[in-house]
mmCIF file of C-alpha atoms and ligand atoms in Angstrom:
data_model
loop_
_atom_site.group_PDB
_atom_site.id
_atom_site.type_symbol
_atom_site.label_atom_id
_atom_site.label_comp_id
_atom_site.label_asym_id
_atom_site.label_seq_id
_atom_site.Cartn_x
_atom_site.Cartn_y
_atom_site.Cartn_z
ATOM 1 C CA MET A 1 -4.756 0.230 -1.466
ATOM 2 C CA SER A 2 -4.620 -2.307 -4.181
ATOM 3 C CA GLY A 3 -3.028 -2.311 -7.499
ATOM 4 C CA GLY A 4 -1.802 -4.853 -9.944
ATOM 5 C CA SER A 5 -0.938 -8.392 -10.836
ATOM 6 C CA ARG A 6 -1.470 -10.730 -7.925
ATOM 7 C CA SER A 7 -3.673 -8.267 -6.030
ATOM 8 C CA GLY A 8 -6.584 -9.956 -7.848
ATOM 9 C CA ALA A 9 -6.062 -12.688 -5.251
ATOM 10 C CA GLN A 10 -6.956 -10.157 -2.560
ATOM 11 C CA HIS A 11 -10.494 -8.912 -2.087
ATOM 12 C CA TRP A 12 -11.179 -5.614 -0.343
ATOM 13 C CA ASP A 13 -14.162 -5.127 1.914
ATOM 14 C CA PRO A 14 -14.308 -1.413 2.839
ATOM 15 C CA GLN A 15 -16.035 -2.095 6.205
ATOM 16 C CA ARG A 16 -13.520 -4.763 7.242
ATOM 17 C CA TYR A 17 -10.744 -2.485 6.001
ATOM 18 C CA ASN A 18 -11.999 0.423 8.146
ATOM 19 C CA ARG A 19 -12.294 -1.841 11.190
ATOM 20 C CA ASN A 20 -8.813 -3.362 10.929
ATOM 21 C CA ALA A 21 -6.823 -0.774 8.997
ATOM 22 C CA GLY A 22 -8.327 2.664 9.605
ATOM 23 C CA PHE A 23 -4.888 3.667 10.917
ATOM 24 C CA VAL A 24 -3.384 3.422 7.395
ATOM 25 C CA ALA A 25 -4.865 6.732 6.247
ATOM 26 C CA GLN A 26 -4.318 8.394 9.647
ATOM 27 C CA LEU A 27 -0.615 7.524 9.560
ATOM 28 C CA GLY A 28 -0.363 8.714 5.949
ATOM 29 C CA SER A 29 -0.647 12.392 6.914
ATOM 30 C CA PRO A 30 3.148 13.044 6.720
ATOM 31 C CA LEU A 31 2.831 12.488 2.977
ATOM 32 C CA LEU A 32 0.585 15.522 2.716
ATOM 33 C CA ASP A 33 3.251 17.607 4.465
ATOM 34 C CA LEU A 34 5.830 16.389 1.941
ATOM 35 C CA LEU A 35 3.501 16.899 -1.001
ATOM 36 C CA GLN A 36 2.431 20.459 -0.068
ATOM 37 C CA PRO A 37 -0.673 20.333 -2.272
ATOM 38 C CA GLN A 38 -1.751 23.727 -3.617
ATOM 39 C CA ALA A 39 -5.277 24.881 -4.380
ATOM 40 C CA GLY A 40 -6.004 24.460 -8.092
ATOM 41 C CA GLU A 41 -3.341 21.813 -8.677
ATOM 42 C CA ARG A 42 -4.424 18.585 -10.343
ATOM 43 C CA ILE A 43 -3.261 15.613 -8.247
ATOM 44 C CA LEU A 44 -3.552 11.844 -8.730
ATOM 45 C CA ASP A 45 -3.883 9.589 -5.662
ATOM 46 C CA LEU A 46 -2.559 6.215 -6.839
ATOM 47 C CA GLY A 47 -4.082 3.299 -4.887
ATOM 48 C CA CYS A 48 -6.520 5.556 -3.029
ATOM 49 C CA GLY A 49 -8.494 2.716 -1.403
ATOM 50 C CA GLU A 50 -11.695 3.937 0.237
ATOM 51 C CA GLY A 51 -10.488 7.522 0.014
ATOM 52 C CA ALA A 52 -9.856 8.595 3.626
ATOM 53 C CA LEU A 53 -6.491 10.226 2.825
ATOM 54 C CA THR A 54 -7.726 11.345 -0.611
ATOM 55 C CA GLU A 55 -10.418 13.332 1.171
ATOM 56 C CA LYS A 56 -7.789 15.165 3.240
ATOM 57 C CA LEU A 57 -5.826 15.846 0.058
ATOM 58 C CA ALA A 58 -8.922 17.265 -1.618
ATOM 59 C CA ALA A 59 -9.489 19.549 1.392
ATOM 60 C CA SER A 60 -6.356 21.464 0.284
ATOM 61 C CA GLY A 61 -8.357 22.788 -2.674
ATOM 62 C CA ALA A 62 -6.495 20.618 -5.186
ATOM 63 C CA GLU A 63 -8.480 18.897 -7.906
ATOM 64 C CA VAL A 64 -7.970 15.242 -7.003
ATOM 65 C CA VAL A 65 -8.501 12.020 -8.948
ATOM 66 C CA GLY A 66 -8.276 8.782 -6.929
ATOM 67 C CA VAL A 67 -7.582 5.472 -8.646
ATOM 68 C CA ASP A 68 -7.599 1.953 -7.253
ATOM 69 C CA ALA A 69 -7.899 -1.557 -8.692
ATOM 70 C CA SER A 70 -10.661 -2.494 -6.234
ATOM 71 C CA SER A 71 -14.175 -1.604 -7.392
ATOM 72 C CA GLU A 72 -15.453 -2.028 -3.794
ATOM 73 C CA GLN A 73 -12.941 0.493 -2.464
ATOM 74 C CA ILE A 74 -13.636 2.933 -5.313
ATOM 75 C CA ALA A 75 -17.387 2.682 -4.654
ATOM 76 C CA ALA A 76 -16.638 3.692 -1.036
ATOM 77 C CA ALA A 77 -14.413 6.574 -2.226
ATOM 78 C CA CYS A 78 -17.156 7.818 -4.567
ATOM 79 C CA ARG A 79 -19.642 7.747 -1.661
ATOM 80 C CA ARG A 80 -17.360 10.351 -0.025
ATOM 81 C CA GLY A 81 -17.975 12.557 -3.075
ATOM 82 C CA LEU A 82 -14.513 11.944 -4.543
ATOM 83 C CA ASP A 83 -13.621 11.483 -8.217
ATOM 84 C CA GLY A 84 -12.690 7.802 -7.858
ATOM 85 C CA ARG A 85 -11.920 5.506 -10.783
ATOM 86 C CA VAL A 86 -11.247 1.765 -11.043
ATOM 87 C CA VAL A 87 -7.802 1.570 -12.639
ATOM 88 C CA ASN A 88 -4.967 -0.981 -12.558
ATOM 89 C CA GLY A 89 -1.918 0.886 -11.227
ATOM 90 C CA GLU A 90 0.315 -1.049 -13.621
ATOM 91 C CA ALA A 91 -1.610 0.289 -16.623
ATOM 92 C CA LEU A 92 -2.139 4.011 -15.969
ATOM 93 C CA ALA A 93 -3.360 5.756 -19.113
ATOM 94 C CA PHE A 94 -3.027 9.453 -18.208
ATOM 95 C CA THR A 95 -0.770 11.748 -20.244
ATOM 96 C CA ARG A 96 0.870 14.957 -18.879
ATOM 97 C CA GLU A 97 -2.241 15.651 -16.853
ATOM 98 C CA PHE A 98 -1.121 15.976 -13.235
ATOM 99 C CA ASP A 99 1.009 18.409 -11.230
ATOM 100 C CA ALA A 100 1.673 15.672 -8.671
ATOM 101 C CA VAL A 101 1.064 12.011 -7.899
ATOM 102 C CA MET A 102 0.721 10.770 -4.314
ATOM 103 C CA SER A 103 0.601 7.133 -3.208
ATOM 104 C CA ASN A 104 0.147 5.781 0.321
ATOM 105 C CA ALA A 105 0.427 2.090 1.280
ATOM 106 C CA ALA A 106 -0.417 0.858 -2.200
ATOM 107 C CA LEU A 107 2.727 0.497 -4.336
ATOM 108 C CA HIS A 108 3.793 -2.705 -2.548
ATOM 109 C CA TRP A 109 0.702 -4.460 -3.977
ATOM 110 C CA MET A 110 1.896 -3.725 -7.524
ATOM 111 C CA LEU A 111 4.337 -6.428 -8.557
ATOM 112 C CA ASN A 112 5.511 -4.737 -11.766
ATOM 113 C CA PRO A 113 7.077 -1.540 -10.347
ATOM 114 C CA ASP A 114 8.621 -0.462 -13.645
ATOM 115 C CA ALA A 115 5.238 -0.485 -15.391
ATOM 116 C CA VAL A 116 3.827 1.573 -12.498
ATOM 117 C CA LEU A 117 6.656 4.117 -12.662
ATOM 118 C CA GLN A 118 6.398 4.491 -16.443
ATOM 119 C CA GLY A 119 2.672 5.206 -16.022
ATOM 120 C CA VAL A 120 3.291 7.741 -13.243
ATOM 121 C CA ALA A 121 5.967 9.491 -15.332
ATOM 122 C CA ARG A 122 3.589 9.642 -18.306
ATOM 123 C CA ALA A 123 0.764 10.987 -16.119
ATOM 124 C CA LEU A 124 2.830 13.899 -14.786
ATOM 125 C CA LYS A 125 3.515 17.267 -16.365
ATOM 126 C CA PRO A 126 7.261 17.975 -16.740
ATOM 127 C CA GLY A 127 8.679 18.877 -13.321
ATOM 128 C CA GLY A 128 5.742 17.141 -11.596
ATOM 129 C CA ARG A 129 6.156 15.654 -8.104
ATOM 130 C CA PHE A 130 5.828 12.033 -7.072
ATOM 131 C CA VAL A 131 5.516 11.553 -3.308
ATOM 132 C CA GLY A 132 4.968 8.095 -1.902
ATOM 133 C CA GLU A 133 5.061 5.749 1.021
ATOM 134 C CA MET A 134 4.973 1.970 0.792
ATOM 135 C CA GLY A 135 6.219 -1.115 2.595
ATOM 136 C CA GLY A 136 10.020 -1.222 2.304
ATOM 137 C CA ALA A 137 12.651 -3.927 2.778
ATOM 138 C CA GLY A 138 11.944 -5.808 6.024
ATOM 139 C CA ASN A 139 8.303 -4.703 6.181
ATOM 140 C CA VAL A 140 6.101 -7.060 8.245
ATOM 141 C CA ALA A 141 9.005 -9.553 8.182
ATOM 142 C CA THR A 142 7.971 -11.233 11.450
ATOM 143 C CA ILE A 143 4.427 -11.737 10.190
ATOM 144 C CA ALA A 144 5.533 -12.908 6.734
ATOM 145 C CA GLN A 145 7.935 -15.393 8.315
ATOM 146 C CA ALA A 146 5.228 -16.906 10.564
ATOM 147 C CA VAL A 147 2.684 -17.099 7.737
ATOM 148 C CA GLY A 148 5.304 -18.634 5.424
ATOM 149 C CA ALA A 149 6.343 -21.223 8.004
ATOM 150 C CA ALA A 150 2.724 -22.294 8.636
ATOM 151 C CA LEU A 151 2.162 -22.684 4.865
ATOM 152 C CA GLU A 152 5.431 -24.557 4.294
ATOM 153 C CA ALA A 153 4.520 -26.921 7.167
ATOM 154 C CA ARG A 154 1.482 -27.857 5.036
ATOM 155 C CA GLY A 155 3.629 -28.389 1.927
ATOM 156 C CA ILE A 156 2.449 -25.100 0.331
ATOM 157 C CA ASP A 157 4.879 -22.821 -1.569
ATOM 158 C CA SER A 158 4.503 -19.542 0.342
ATOM 159 C CA GLN A 159 6.636 -17.507 -2.084
ATOM 160 C CA ALA A 160 4.295 -18.300 -4.972
ATOM 161 C CA ALA A 161 1.413 -16.803 -2.958
ATOM 162 C CA ASN A 162 3.326 -13.674 -1.863
ATOM 163 C CA PRO A 163 1.413 -10.597 -3.119
ATOM 164 C CA TRP A 164 3.943 -7.986 -1.889
ATOM 165 C CA TYR A 165 6.962 -6.094 -3.202
ATOM 166 C CA PHE A 166 8.997 -4.433 -0.425
ATOM 167 C CA PRO A 167 12.022 -2.776 -2.057
ATOM 168 C CA SER A 168 15.161 -1.293 -0.536
ATOM 169 C CA PRO A 169 15.787 2.454 -1.063
ATOM 170 C CA GLN A 170 18.603 1.567 -3.506
ATOM 171 C CA ASP A 171 16.346 -0.669 -5.604
ATOM 172 C CA TYR A 172 13.465 1.818 -5.750
ATOM 173 C CA ALA A 173 15.690 4.884 -6.331
ATOM 174 C CA ALA A 174 17.322 3.133 -9.295
ATOM 175 C CA ARG A 175 13.911 2.335 -10.798
ATOM 176 C CA LEU A 176 12.699 5.933 -10.254
ATOM 177 C CA GLU A 177 15.765 7.246 -12.084
ATOM 178 C CA VAL A 178 15.309 4.862 -15.010
ATOM 179 C CA ALA A 179 11.698 6.097 -15.292
ATOM 180 C CA GLY A 180 12.948 9.706 -15.593
ATOM 181 C CA PHE A 181 12.746 10.980 -12.025
ATOM 182 C CA GLU A 182 15.214 12.926 -9.924
ATOM 183 C CA VAL A 183 15.082 11.409 -6.422
ATOM 184 C CA LEU A 184 15.012 14.225 -3.859
ATOM 185 C CA SER A 185 14.761 11.956 -0.809
ATOM 186 C CA ILE A 186 14.203 8.286 -0.085
ATOM 187 C CA GLU A 187 14.458 6.528 3.265
ATOM 188 C CA LEU A 188 13.422 3.446 5.213
ATOM 189 C CA ILE A 189 11.469 4.222 8.380
ATOM 190 C CA PRO A 190 10.887 1.390 10.883
ATOM 191 C CA ARG A 191 7.406 2.045 12.308
ATOM 192 C CA PRO A 192 6.077 -0.642 14.671
ATOM 193 C CA THR A 193 2.352 0.052 14.477
ATOM 194 C CA PRO A 194 -0.257 -0.633 17.192
ATOM 195 C CA LEU A 195 -3.230 -2.516 15.775
ATOM 196 C CA PRO A 196 -6.846 -1.719 16.656
ATOM 197 C CA GLY A 197 -7.588 -5.358 17.561
ATOM 198 C CA GLU A 198 -6.315 -8.912 17.353
ATOM 199 C CA ILE A 199 -3.655 -9.905 14.811
ATOM 200 C CA ALA A 200 -6.241 -12.267 13.252
ATOM 201 C CA GLY A 201 -8.143 -9.204 11.992
ATOM 202 C CA TRP A 202 -4.992 -7.901 10.301
ATOM 203 C CA LEU A 203 -4.249 -11.325 8.791
ATOM 204 C CA GLU A 204 -7.802 -11.680 7.467
ATOM 205 C CA THR A 205 -7.676 -8.173 5.976
ATOM 206 C CA PHE A 206 -4.256 -8.335 4.316
ATOM 207 C CA CYS A 207 -3.142 -11.982 3.977
ATOM 208 C CA GLU A 208 -5.995 -13.341 1.904
ATOM 209 C CA SER A 209 -3.730 -14.570 -0.890
ATOM 210 C CA PHE A 210 -1.803 -16.693 1.648
ATOM 211 C CA ILE A 211 -4.856 -17.872 3.609
ATOM 212 C CA LYS A 212 -6.738 -19.017 0.516
ATOM 213 C CA GLN A 213 -3.945 -21.542 -0.216
ATOM 214 C CA VAL A 214 -5.157 -23.458 2.861
ATOM 215 C CA PRO A 215 -8.290 -25.645 2.592
ATOM 216 C CA GLN A 216 -11.205 -23.748 4.141
ATOM 217 C CA ALA A 217 -11.769 -26.282 6.915
ATOM 218 C CA ASP A 218 -8.137 -25.861 8.055
ATOM 219 C CA GLN A 219 -8.118 -22.034 7.942
ATOM 220 C CA PRO A 220 -9.181 -21.430 11.588
ATOM 221 C CA VAL A 221 -6.404 -23.760 12.795
ATOM 222 C CA PHE A 222 -3.934 -22.061 10.416
ATOM 223 C CA LEU A 223 -4.858 -18.596 11.787
ATOM 224 C CA ALA A 224 -4.636 -19.815 15.393
ATOM 225 C CA GLU A 225 -1.206 -21.318 14.693
ATOM 226 C CA VAL A 226 0.114 -18.103 13.127
ATOM 227 C CA THR A 227 -1.356 -16.055 15.990
ATOM 228 C CA GLU A 228 0.428 -18.151 18.606
ATOM 229 C CA ALA A 229 3.704 -18.025 16.643
ATOM 230 C CA LEU A 230 3.475 -14.207 16.591
ATOM 231 C CA ARG A 231 2.296 -13.637 20.154
ATOM 232 C CA PRO A 232 5.768 -13.500 21.812
ATOM 233 C CA ALA A 233 7.072 -10.902 19.329
ATOM 234 C CA LEU A 234 4.001 -8.772 18.567
ATOM 235 C CA CYS A 235 1.644 -8.917 21.569
ATOM 236 C CA ASP A 236 2.492 -7.097 24.809
ATOM 237 C CA GLY A 237 1.624 -8.142 28.362
ATOM 238 C CA GLU A 238 -1.686 -6.212 28.171
ATOM 239 C CA GLY A 239 -2.820 -8.131 25.071
ATOM 240 C CA ARG A 240 -2.117 -5.223 22.685
ATOM 241 C CA TRP A 241 -0.969 -6.277 19.222
ATOM 242 C CA SER A 242 1.308 -4.402 16.854
ATOM 243 C CA ALA A 243 2.672 -5.042 13.351
ATOM 244 C CA ASP A 244 6.337 -4.657 12.401
ATOM 245 C CA TYR A 245 5.874 -2.107 9.632
ATOM 246 C CA VAL A 246 8.860 -0.571 7.839
ATOM 247 C CA ARG A 247 7.963 2.299 5.506
ATOM 248 C CA LEU A 248 9.812 3.350 2.381
ATOM 249 C CA ARG A 249 9.105 7.057 1.924
ATOM 250 C CA PHE A 250 10.290 9.121 -1.048
ATOM 251 C CA VAL A 251 9.982 12.427 -2.844
ATOM 252 C CA ALA A 252 10.867 12.554 -6.543
ATOM 253 C CA ARG A 253 10.502 15.033 -9.371
ATOM 254 C CA LEU A 254 9.985 14.261 -13.024
ATOM 255 C CA LYS A 255 12.909 15.637 -15.034
ATOM 256 C CA ASP A 256 11.966 18.070 -17.754
ATOM 257 C CA ARG A 257 12.699 16.192 -20.974
ATOM 258 C CA GLY A 258 11.423 19.012 -23.173
HETATM 259 C C1 LIG B 301 1.815 -2.017 4.426
HETATM 260 O O1 LIG B 301 1.104 -1.009 4.397
HETATM 261 O O2 LIG B 301 3.023 -1.940 4.543
HETATM 262 C C2 LIG B 301 1.212 -3.349 4.298
HETATM 263 C C3 LIG B 301 -0.073 -3.569 4.674
HETATM 264 C C4 LIG B 301 -0.592 -4.819 4.546
HETATM 265 C C5 LIG B 301 0.132 -5.843 4.042
HETATM 266 C C6 LIG B 301 1.416 -5.633 3.689
HETATM 267 C C7 LIG B 301 1.959 -4.387 3.819
#
C-alpha cells in the first residue's frame, strides 16, 4: 500500500498494518468483481502491500505479480507464496506484459500520478484493463483537518508533510485519458469505515509523515489532542471509531495504439 515520492517518510510494519488496517483488503473485494480475473491471465497488483487481496486475486487462477515500494510489506507478501517485488510505483519498468493491472488503496501514496499512469500503460498489452480504488477528493478530510490544525498550532507546515494525493473523478479521468486509457467508469464513493480499535492506532499506522514532524517527547500529547478533536465526529456513544473514507473507483481500458 505504498508507492512513491514522499512515501519514504512512511514506514510499514506488516503486523501493525494487519492489526489496524486488516479491513483494507477485506473491503477491496469489489475490485475483483470489476476486474473479473480469468485463469491464465497475467495480472499486476500495483501497491500490493502484504498481499491479502493479491492472494484472493491469485486464487482466480491468474498469474499474479505484486509490487510495492515497502520491502517489509513485500517480504510479508512473499511469505504467502506470492510473486512479490519491491518496486517504486512511479517507476514501473514492465513492457506490454500484463492483461490487467489492479490497484487497491495505494495510488494515493504516489504523488506523481502521471508517472504512475505512464508506467501502467506501458505495462499493459493493448486493450488491457486498469481497475483501481484509491482515496478520492474529500477522503479522510476530518482526520486531515484535525492533524493539520494540531501541527499548525505548533508552527509546523502541515501541507509540506502531506503524503497523500486524493483526486476528483474529473482530475483522474483526464490523467487516465492523457496516458492512453478509455475511462469506462469512475466515481466517488463515500464510505465511512468502522475501525478495529482506537483512532490512535489508525493515526500511528497511516500518519507517520505528519507525526514525525513533532518532537518525540511531544508526540503522545499531539496524538491525544488529535484524538479529542476527532472524538465528536468519529467516535459513537459506544466508543466505536470510524474513519471518513471516500473512495475513487474506476475501470479503464488501454486504447489499442497499434
Ligand atoms: C485510504 O485508503 O484512503 C487511506 C488510508 C490511509 C491514509 C490515507 C488514505
